[in-house]
Each structure stands twice: as structure tokens, then as C-alpha cells.
Amino acid sequence: RPRVLSGIQPTADSFHLGNYLGALRQWVALQDDHDAFYFIPDLHAITVEHDPKQLARRTRVAAAQLLGLGLDPDRCTLFVQSHVPAHSELTWVLQCLTGFGEASRMTQFKDKAAKEGTDRATVGLFTYPDLMAADILLYDADRVPVGEDQRQHLELTRNLAQRFNSRFGRSLVVPEPYIPPGAAKIADLQDPTSKMSKSASSPGGIVELLDPPKTSAKKIRSAVTDNEREIRYDPENKPGVANLLTIFSAMTDRKITELESDYAGKGYGDLKKDLGEVVAEFAEPFAERVRGYLDDPAELDRVLAAGATRARDVAGATLQRVHERIGFLPPT
Ligand code: TYM
């Protein structure tokens, strides 16, 4: 079975619709016919300033949400990145294969560093893509389900794997990005030409999966659209409406053209009201399941401990192979 791997940062109290439609939905589907590894990258979460108590809590909430979305610990390996030391160890090796200029060209780093200023932006933020490459390469992942914003990091990962293989002999699998057509870039409701983002969007721009349905409905009602009346998919000229149609279509598995004809002659208010209900129908039972998992933190920790044991085996074997290839003397 092909191997699939992906991660989501524990940097907010709730995942949002962009995370869900761009990535997490695919995670759940892929566990059926893949050997699946999914993890919570807490090492990535400390590349920006953070609150320790909050990080620990958010890591558990992230695990509970992943289970609530349908990840099944019997069918996938779910773990926390810091529980598997090989991630940090392979990162060092990859840092030594990455050009300084190459790392400087990563757009996510450039954007964040521009926002933070060069003195506040950390070296960890700079080498973040190497840590991400290590995450992927340790598990010989064939496919990596992510949203569009991770494409450049995946490209770097592929380059590093190829570079390692050509320099030291074939030992790493070159992974393919698995980016869904359509929902790979869900936009901010208040600023529909930017992506919905935990760190950059205003609260009104993000639909959080754990928001009370009333809050989500209100945010959707207030979404920025345009001065026309026609409900038509035209991302260029009508990015707000196009985004609502994209979300609607992805949440209901209905074609956008079908929605366009359903809403012919109706107003933006109708579309928004119905989308609010679609989101509520999904969010209510989801929140209930998440609460259930959070009520039993000991069981949650057991799931994560079992996942870490399995992950350490696989990652440890790859790391050993890498260390041998680069000429480290084996410990006896
Ligand atoms: P993160 O935690 O920012 O986001 C998790 C996933 O959600 C996707 N995503 C979106 N998709 C569509 N529209 C949006 N508006 C949107 N916002 C976020 C992201 O593309 C991602 O798939 N660096 C990664 C975490 C990571 C990782 C990895 C992923 C660490 N190591 C190894 C894959 C493999 C990140 O920050 O994702």
C-alpha cells in the first residue's frame, strides 16, 4: 500500500474550514487505502513566539479534532512530532544539504520574516522547511495531502531527496504533493483575495470548526462579496462569491455549475443562509465528538503514545540508513 503522511500545526484553538477542505478531509479518505501517518508538528509551532501551557492544551485539542474528523487509530498512525526525536536529527542532515540562498527563497519564510522583522524572526523559522522535509522523508511517504500554500515546501522536499540520493546513493523516497483540485486555497471571508489563515486572517475572516454554529453563520452572512447580484463562479471578478461557492461545493460534494443553476435568480443572502446551515450540520456533531475525546485525556494520550511507538520504529530505521550513507560511524 502506498504511504501517505501529513501534519497540522497546533497553533490555534480550532482548525478552520481551509484546513479541513484543503487537507484534513483528504487525510480521512486516504487512510482507507494507504498506510497513513498523521502528526501534530509541535516543533514547528515554536518557530514563532508561543505560550507553553497553550501549546500543550492545543496539541491535545488538535488530536481530539483529528479523531473527531474520523481519523481511526486502528487504520492510521497518529502521533506528536516531538515524541519522535528522529525528526530533529534528520533536520540537521537536511540543513547541511540546503543552500542558504535556497532557504532564503521560501516565500512563507519571506512573508513571515517581513512581518516579524529580521531580529524577531528566528533561525528556526528559517529552517522550518528542512524540518518539514525531514517529517516527510523519514516515513518514505509517497503522497503528502496538503493545501496549495505548502506546494513550495513540498518542492524543496523533493529536491532534497533527489540531492541526497544522487550524492549518497538511492535511500529516500521522492514524495508527490496531493493537492485537491478546487478546495486547495480557501479564502478569508473578509478578504477573499487572501487565504484563510490562522495567523493572518481577522477573526471574522475565519470559520473555525469549533465555532458555535451561530458564530459561523454570522461570519458567513457578513462575508465580503460584490455589488452585483448574480451568483456566478468568477474568481477573477467575484472572488467573494466564488469562495462561498467553492466552500459550498466542497462541503456538499455538489458541482459548482449545479449550485449556480440552483441559485439563479436568488440573492447572496439566500446562498449565505444555506451555507451557514450546511456548516452547522457538519459542525454540531463534530464539536460533540471532540468534546467526547477531550473528556478522556488519558485515552487520548494512550492513542498518541501508541502512535509515537510505531512512528519511532519507522523513522528510526530511515535515520539509521541516512546516517550510514553519510558516513557516520555506527554506534555499537
Ligand atoms: P498548517 O498547520 O498551516 O495547515 C494544515 C493544512 O491546512 C492547509 N491549509 C489550507 N488549505 C486550503 N485553504 C486554506 N486557506 C488553508 N490554510 C491551511 C495547509 O496547506 C496544510 O495542508 N507546514 C505545515 C505543517 C507540516 C506538514 C509537515 C505538512 C509540518 N510538517 C509535513 C505536511 C507534511 C503547516 O504549517 O500547515
GROMACS .gro file of C-alpha atoms and ligand atoms in nm:
model
  369
    1ARG     CA    1   0.000   0.000   0.000
    2PRO     CA    2   0.128   0.348  -0.079
    3ARG     CA    3   0.238   0.554   0.218
    4VAL     CA    4   0.076   0.886   0.296
    5LEU     CA    5   0.190   1.144   0.552
    6SER     CA    6   0.083   1.488   0.663
    7GLY     CA    7   0.080   1.727   0.959
    8ILE     CA    8  -0.119   2.018   1.100
    9GLN     CA    9   0.019   2.270   1.349
   10PRO     CA   10  -0.135   2.307   1.696
   11THR     CA   11  -0.125   2.686   1.673
   12ALA     CA   12  -0.493   2.770   1.722
   13ASP     CA   13  -0.780   2.662   1.945
   14SER     CA   14  -0.961   2.519   1.643
   15PHE     CA   15  -0.888   2.406   1.290
   16HIS     CA   16  -1.063   2.614   1.024
   17LEU     CA   17  -1.252   2.543   0.704
   18GLY     CA   18  -0.938   2.596   0.494
   19ASN     CA   19  -0.754   2.325   0.691
   20TYR     CA   20  -1.049   2.093   0.661
   21LEU     CA   21  -1.128   2.133   0.291
   22GLY     CA   22  -0.768   2.184   0.176
   23ALA     CA   23  -0.617   1.895   0.368
   24LEU     CA   24  -0.790   1.714   0.655
   25ARG     CA   25  -1.079   1.578   0.451
   26GLN     CA   26  -0.827   1.407   0.226
   27TRP     CA   27  -0.643   1.268   0.529
   28VAL     CA   28  -0.956   1.089   0.641
   29ALA     CA   29  -1.031   0.950   0.294
   30LEU     CA   30  -0.673   0.837   0.232
   31GLN     CA   31  -0.647   0.620   0.543
   32ASP     CA   32  -0.872   0.363   0.370
   33ASP     CA   33  -0.627   0.259   0.103
   34HIS     CA   34  -0.295   0.397   0.227
   35ASP     CA   35  -0.052   0.324   0.503
   36ALA     CA   36  -0.119   0.658   0.672
   37PHE     CA   37   0.097   0.864   0.911
   38TYR     CA   38  -0.053   1.185   1.051
   39PHE     CA   39   0.106   1.401   1.314
   40ILE     CA   40   0.092   1.725   1.508
   41PRO     CA   41   0.407   1.928   1.439
   42ASP     CA   42   0.471   2.090   1.776
   43LEU     CA   43   0.835   2.157   1.683
   44HIS     CA   44   0.709   2.376   1.401
   45ALA     CA   45   0.477   2.553   1.643
   46ILE     CA   46   0.767   2.701   1.844
   47THR     CA   47   0.927   2.872   1.543
   48VAL     CA   48   0.719   3.173   1.645
   49GLU     CA   49   0.668   3.303   1.998
   50HIS     CA   50   0.427   3.082   2.191
   51ASP     CA   51   0.277   3.018   2.532
   52PRO     CA   52   0.384   2.676   2.673
   53LYS     CA   53   0.057   2.600   2.854
   54GLN     CA   54  -0.140   2.690   2.549
   55LEU     CA   55   0.076   2.469   2.326
   56ALA     CA   56   0.021   2.161   2.542
   57ARG     CA   57  -0.353   2.223   2.551
   58ARG     CA   58  -0.376   2.293   2.180
   59THR     CA   59  -0.181   1.976   2.099
   60ARG     CA   60  -0.446   1.769   2.280
   61VAL     CA   61  -0.727   1.967   2.119
   62ALA     CA   62  -0.567   1.907   1.778
   63ALA     CA   63  -0.555   1.532   1.844
   64ALA     CA   64  -0.918   1.533   1.958
   65GLN     CA   65  -1.021   1.721   1.644
   66LEU     CA   66  -0.836   1.477   1.418
   67LEU     CA   67  -1.016   1.186   1.583
   68GLY     CA   68  -1.343   1.381   1.567
   69LEU     CA   69  -1.299   1.422   1.191
   70GLY     CA   70  -1.270   1.048   1.153
   71LEU     CA   71  -0.904   0.950   1.179
   72ASP     CA   72  -0.906   0.598   1.314
   73PRO     CA   73  -0.605   0.496   1.525
   74ASP     CA   74  -0.657   0.138   1.408
   75ARG     CA   75  -0.613   0.242   1.047
   76CYS     CA   76  -0.356   0.521   1.072
   77THR     CA   77  -0.062   0.620   1.289
   78LEU     CA   78  -0.139   0.941   1.478
   79PHE     CA   79   0.142   1.100   1.677
   80VAL     CA   80   0.305   1.415   1.810
   81GLN     CA   81   0.623   1.525   1.632
   82SER     CA   82   0.832   1.592   1.944
   83HIS     CA   83   0.772   1.233   2.060
   84VAL     CA   84   0.989   1.114   1.771
   85PRO     CA   85   1.341   1.257   1.809
   86ALA     CA   86   1.443   1.142   1.459
   87HIS     CA   87   1.259   1.447   1.319
   88SER     CA   88   1.511   1.683   1.478
   89GLU     CA   89   1.802   1.457   1.390
   90LEU     CA   90   1.724   1.427   1.018
   91THR     CA   91   1.659   1.802   1.005
   92TRP     CA   92   2.025   1.867   1.085
   93VAL     CA   93   2.140   1.649   0.797
   94LEU     CA   94   1.899   1.821   0.557
   95GLN     CA   95   2.009   2.165   0.675
   96CYS     CA   96   2.357   2.067   0.569
   97LEU     CA   97   2.226   1.990   0.219
   98THR     CA   98   2.021   2.309   0.181
   99GLY     CA   99   2.171   2.619   0.024
  100PHE     CA  100   2.141   2.937   0.226
  101GLY     CA  101   2.003   3.109  -0.084
  102GLU     CA  102   1.767   2.821  -0.147
  103ALA     CA  103   1.621   2.854   0.204
  104SER     CA  104   1.604   3.232   0.164
  105ARG     CA  105   1.374   3.192  -0.136
  106MET     CA  106   1.096   3.018   0.058
  107THR     CA  107   0.801   3.254   0.023
  108GLN     CA  108   0.637   3.158   0.352
  109PHE     CA  109   0.956   3.247   0.537
  110LYS     CA  110   0.992   3.572   0.346
  111ASP     CA  111   0.633   3.672   0.427
  112LYS     CA  112   0.659   3.585   0.796
  113ALA     CA  113   1.005   3.740   0.834
  114ALA     CA  114   0.884   4.059   0.667
  115LYS     CA  115   0.601   4.072   0.921
  116GLU     CA  116   0.813   3.991   1.227
  117GLY     CA  117   1.127   4.183   1.131
  118THR     CA  118   1.466   4.009   1.085
  119ASP     CA  119   1.559   4.029   1.452
  120ARG     CA  120   1.241   3.873   1.579
  121ALA     CA  121   1.216   3.610   1.304
  122THR     CA  122   1.405   3.308   1.440
  123VAL     CA  123   1.658   3.078   1.279
  124GLY     CA  124   1.402   2.803   1.348
  125LEU     CA  125   1.156   2.983   1.123
  126PHE     CA  126   1.426   2.999   0.857
  127THR     CA  127   1.496   2.625   0.868
  128TYR     CA  128   1.130   2.531   0.915
  129PRO     CA  129   1.113   2.385   0.560
  130ASP     CA  130   1.402   2.148   0.640
  131LEU     CA  131   1.212   2.020   0.943
  132MET     CA  132   0.910   1.969   0.721
  133ALA     CA  133   1.121   1.781   0.466
  134ALA     CA  134   1.253   1.559   0.746
  135ASP     CA  135   0.895   1.488   0.861
  136ILE     CA  136   0.811   1.360   0.515
  137LEU     CA  137   1.131   1.180   0.418
  138LEU     CA  138   1.158   0.985   0.745
  139TYR     CA  139   0.844   0.789   0.654
  140ASP     CA  140   0.920   0.717   0.286
  141ALA     CA  141   0.595   0.898   0.207
  142ASP     CA  142   0.466   0.857  -0.148
  143ARG     CA  143   0.193   1.121  -0.113
  144VAL     CA  144   0.152   1.429   0.103
  145PRO     CA  145  -0.201   1.573   0.121
  146VAL     CA  146  -0.174   1.949   0.178
  147GLY     CA  147  -0.325   2.278   0.063
  148GLU     CA  148  -0.176   2.495  -0.208
  149ASP     CA  149   0.026   2.705   0.042
  150GLN     CA  150   0.256   2.408   0.112
  151ARG     CA  151   0.346   2.341  -0.252
  152GLN     CA  152   0.682   2.519  -0.240
  153HIS     CA  153   0.784   2.329   0.076
  154LEU     CA  154   0.698   2.003  -0.100
  155GLU     CA  155   0.910   2.106  -0.397
  156LEU     CA  156   1.206   2.169  -0.164
  157THR     CA  157   1.147   1.828  -0.002
  158ARG     CA  158   1.160   1.660  -0.342
  159ASN     CA  159   1.478   1.846  -0.434
  160LEU     CA  160   1.645   1.747  -0.107
  161ALA     CA  161   1.550   1.380  -0.150
  162GLN     CA  162   1.688   1.379  -0.504
  163ARG     CA  163   2.002   1.559  -0.393
  164PHE     CA  164   2.060   1.314  -0.111
  165ASN     CA  165   2.004   1.017  -0.342
  166SER     CA  166   2.238   1.140  -0.610
  167ARG     CA  167   2.511   1.230  -0.363
  168PHE     CA  168   2.493   0.931  -0.129
  169GLY     CA  169   2.304   0.662  -0.322
  170ARG     CA  170   1.932   0.598  -0.350
  171SER     CA  171   1.788   0.590   0.000
  172LEU     CA  172   1.498   0.837   0.017
  173VAL     CA  173   1.156   0.822  -0.150
  174VAL     CA  174   1.075   1.134  -0.355
  175PRO     CA  175   0.722   1.232  -0.244
  176GLU     CA  176   0.435   1.365  -0.457
  177PRO     CA  177   0.216   1.651  -0.336
  178TYR     CA  178  -0.151   1.556  -0.313
  179ILE     CA  179  -0.337   1.885  -0.353
  180PRO     CA  180  -0.713   1.873  -0.408
  181PRO     CA  181  -0.842   2.048  -0.719
  182GLY     CA  182  -1.094   2.316  -0.621
  183ALA     CA  183  -1.055   2.348  -0.245
  184ALA     CA  184  -0.676   2.384  -0.223
  185LYS     CA  185  -0.698   2.751  -0.132
  186ILE     CA  186  -0.998   2.859   0.072
  187ALA     CA  187  -1.006   3.238   0.103
  188ASP     CA  188  -1.053   3.469   0.400
  189LEU     CA  189  -1.423   3.567   0.418
  190GLN     CA  190  -1.334   3.930   0.486
  191ASP     CA  191  -1.052   3.949   0.233
  192PRO     CA  192  -1.132   3.698  -0.040
  193THR     CA  193  -0.813   3.756  -0.235
  194SER     CA  194  -0.605   3.621   0.060
  195LYS     CA  195  -0.610   3.270   0.200
  196MET     CA  196  -0.798   3.187   0.519
  197SER     CA  197  -0.515   3.173   0.773
  198LYS     CA  198  -0.480   3.107   1.146
  199SER     CA  199  -0.207   3.367   1.176
  200ALA     CA  200  -0.303   3.632   0.920
  201SER     CA  201  -0.684   3.644   0.899
  202SER     CA  202  -0.905   3.857   1.122
  203PRO     CA  203  -1.147   3.654   1.337
  204GLY     CA  204  -1.433   3.749   1.104
  205GLY     CA  205  -1.244   3.605   0.808
  206ILE     CA  206  -1.202   3.252   0.950
  207VAL     CA  207  -1.469   2.988   1.000
  208GLU     CA  208  -1.338   2.775   1.285
  209LEU     CA  209  -1.465   2.419   1.301
  210LEU     CA  210  -1.526   2.453   1.675
  211ASP     CA  211  -1.706   2.788   1.650
  212PRO     CA  212  -2.067   2.770   1.769
  213PRO     CA  213  -2.286   2.735   1.455
  214LYS     CA  214  -2.441   3.075   1.525
  215THR     CA  215  -2.099   3.239   1.509
  216SER     CA  216  -2.014   3.067   1.182
  217ALA     CA  217  -2.349   3.159   1.031
  218LYS     CA  218  -2.291   3.520   1.129
  219LYS     CA  219  -1.942   3.526   0.979
  220ILE     CA  220  -2.073   3.374   0.656
  221ARG     CA  221  -2.356   3.628   0.649
  222SER     CA  222  -2.102   3.908   0.680
  223ALA     CA  223  -1.867   3.767   0.414
  224VAL     CA  224  -1.741   4.026   0.167
  225THR     CA  225  -1.898   3.984  -0.179
  226ASP     CA  226  -1.952   4.248  -0.452
  227ASN     CA  227  -2.208   4.500  -0.577
  228GLU     CA  228  -2.367   4.274  -0.834
  229ARG     CA  229  -2.650   4.034  -0.759
  230GLU     CA  230  -2.563   3.737  -0.973
  231ILE     CA  231  -2.441   3.412  -0.814
  232ARG     CA  232  -2.176   3.307  -1.060
  233TYR     CA  233  -1.835   3.139  -1.022
  234ASP     CA  234  -1.588   3.405  -1.138
  235PRO     CA  235  -1.283   3.405  -0.907
  236GLU     CA  236  -1.120   3.687  -1.101
  237ASN     CA  237  -1.404   3.941  -1.075
  238LYS     CA  238  -1.615   3.795  -0.794
  239PRO     CA  239  -1.366   3.635  -0.551
  240GLY     CA  240  -1.602   3.653  -0.250
  241VAL     CA  241  -1.891   3.475  -0.421
  242ALA     CA  242  -1.652   3.227  -0.585
  243ASN     CA  243  -1.512   3.141  -0.241
  244LEU     CA  244  -1.859   3.081  -0.095
  245LEU     CA  245  -1.944   2.858  -0.393
  246THR     CA  246  -1.616   2.668  -0.351
  247ILE     CA  247  -1.686   2.605   0.018
  248PHE     CA  248  -2.048   2.510  -0.051
  249SER     CA  249  -1.949   2.272  -0.329
  250ALA     CA  250  -1.674   2.106  -0.124
  251MET     CA  251  -1.893   2.067   0.187
  252THR     CA  252  -2.182   1.909  -0.005
  253ASP     CA  253  -1.996   1.731  -0.288
  254ARG     CA  254  -2.214   1.915  -0.537
  255LYS     CA  255  -2.084   2.065  -0.861
  256ILE     CA  256  -2.043   2.442  -0.874
  257THR     CA  257  -2.242   2.456  -1.200
  258GLU     CA  258  -2.527   2.280  -1.024
  259LEU     CA  259  -2.520   2.537  -0.744
  260GLU     CA  260  -2.513   2.820  -0.996
  261SER     CA  261  -2.832   2.698  -1.159
  262ASP     CA  262  -2.999   2.629  -0.822
  263TYR     CA  263  -2.930   2.985  -0.713
  264ALA     CA  264  -3.019   3.151  -1.045
  265GLY     CA  265  -3.243   3.447  -0.962
  266LYS     CA  266  -3.177   3.418  -0.588
  267GLY     CA  267  -2.974   3.661  -0.378
  268TYR     CA  268  -2.642   3.645  -0.191
  269GLY     CA  269  -2.841   3.634   0.132
  270ASP     CA  270  -3.001   3.303   0.032
  271LEU     CA  271  -2.667   3.147  -0.057
  272LYS     CA  272  -2.512   3.264   0.269
  273LYS     CA  273  -2.801   3.143   0.482
  274ASP     CA  274  -2.792   2.798   0.323
  275LEU     CA  275  -2.415   2.774   0.354
  276GLY     CA  276  -2.445   2.864   0.723
  277GLU     CA  277  -2.678   2.568   0.765
  278VAL     CA  278  -2.450   2.333   0.573
  279VAL     CA  279  -2.162   2.432   0.802
  280ALA     CA  280  -2.378   2.396   1.115
  281GLU     CA  281  -2.486   2.047   1.013
  282PHE     CA  282  -2.125   1.947   0.993
  283ALA     CA  283  -2.001   2.140   1.295
  284GLU     CA  284  -2.253   2.036   1.559
  285PRO     CA  285  -2.187   1.661   1.565
  286PHE     CA  286  -1.817   1.731   1.513
  287ALA     CA  287  -1.794   1.951   1.824
  288GLU     CA  288  -1.982   1.685   2.018
  289ARG     CA  289  -1.731   1.416   1.921
  290VAL     CA  290  -1.437   1.643   2.003
  291ARG     CA  291  -1.580   1.711   2.350
  292GLY     CA  292  -1.609   1.337   2.399
  293TYR     CA  293  -1.241   1.282   2.322
  294LEU     CA  294  -1.136   1.576   2.541
  295ASP     CA  295  -1.333   1.434   2.832
  296ASP     CA  296  -1.092   1.141   2.842
  297PRO     CA  297  -0.740   1.288   2.812
  298ALA     CA  298  -0.580   0.967   2.942
  299GLU     CA  299  -0.724   0.773   2.649
  300LEU     CA  300  -0.613   1.049   2.411
  301ASP     CA  301  -0.261   1.027   2.548
  302ARG     CA  302  -0.267   0.649   2.508
  303VAL     CA  303  -0.357   0.684   2.139
  304LEU     CA  304  -0.072   0.931   2.091
  305ALA     CA  305   0.175   0.711   2.280
  306ALA     CA  306   0.089   0.409   2.064
  307GLY     CA  307   0.125   0.623   1.752
  308ALA     CA  308   0.465   0.751   1.866
  309THR     CA  309   0.591   0.397   1.926
  310ARG     CA  310   0.503   0.294   1.572
  311ALA     CA  311   0.637   0.621   1.425
  312ARG     CA  312   0.969   0.587   1.613
  313ASP     CA  313   1.023   0.244   1.457
  314VAL     CA  314   0.973   0.362   1.101
  315ALA     CA  315   1.155   0.693   1.144
  316GLY     CA  316   1.442   0.534   1.337
  317ALA     CA  317   1.510   0.288   1.055
  318THR     CA  318   1.527   0.568   0.795
  319LEU     CA  319   1.753   0.778   1.014
  320GLN     CA  320   1.989   0.485   1.059
  321ARG     CA  321   2.002   0.432   0.683
  322VAL     CA  322   2.077   0.802   0.630
  323HIS     CA  323   2.349   0.806   0.895
  324GLU     CA  324   2.520   0.505   0.738
  325ARG     CA  325   2.506   0.661   0.392
  326ILE     CA  326   2.666   0.985   0.502
  327GLY     CA  327   2.947   0.807   0.678
  328PHE     CA  328   2.863   0.836   1.046
  329LEU     CA  329   3.031   0.557   1.238
  330PRO     CA  330   2.756   0.325   1.367
  331PRO     CA  331   2.723   0.328   1.746
  332THR     CA  332   2.789  -0.017   1.887
  333TYM     P1  333  -0.082   2.429   0.867
  333TYM     O1  334  -0.087   2.378   1.006
  333TYM     O2  335  -0.068   2.575   0.845
  333TYM     O3  336  -0.211   2.384   0.787
  333TYM     C1  337  -0.258   2.250   0.784
  333TYM     C2  338  -0.308   2.216   0.646
  333TYM     O4  339  -0.414   2.302   0.606
  333TYM     C3  340  -0.386   2.355   0.476
  333TYM     N1  341  -0.444   2.490   0.468
  333TYM     C4  342  -0.529   2.530   0.373
  333TYM     N2  343  -0.583   2.467   0.268
  333TYM     C5  344  -0.670   2.536   0.190
  333TYM     N3  345  -0.705   2.665   0.212
  333TYM     C6  346  -0.654   2.733   0.317
  333TYM     N4  347  -0.690   2.859   0.341
  333TYM     C7  348  -0.562   2.666   0.404
  333TYM     N5  349  -0.494   2.702   0.515
  333TYM     C8  350  -0.423   2.594   0.553
  333TYM     C9  351  -0.236   2.359   0.468
  333TYM     O5  352  -0.191   2.361   0.335
  333TYM    C10  353  -0.199   2.230   0.539
  333TYM     O6  354  -0.205   2.121   0.450
  333TYM     N6  355   0.392   2.329   0.743
  333TYM    C11  356   0.258   2.270   0.759
  333TYM    C12  357   0.255   2.158   0.863
  333TYM    C13  358   0.352   2.050   0.839
  333TYM    C14  359   0.344   1.948   0.740
  333TYM    C15  360   0.459   1.867   0.758
  333TYM    C16  361   0.252   1.920   0.640
  333TYM    C17  362   0.466   2.028   0.910
  333TYM     N7  363   0.531   1.918   0.862
  333TYM    C18  364   0.483   1.757   0.674
  333TYM    C19  365   0.276   1.811   0.557
  333TYM    C20  366   0.391   1.730   0.575
  333TYM    C21  367   0.165   2.380   0.805
  333TYM     O7  368   0.204   2.476   0.863
  333TYM     O8  369   0.032   2.352   0.784
   0.00000   0.00000   0.00000
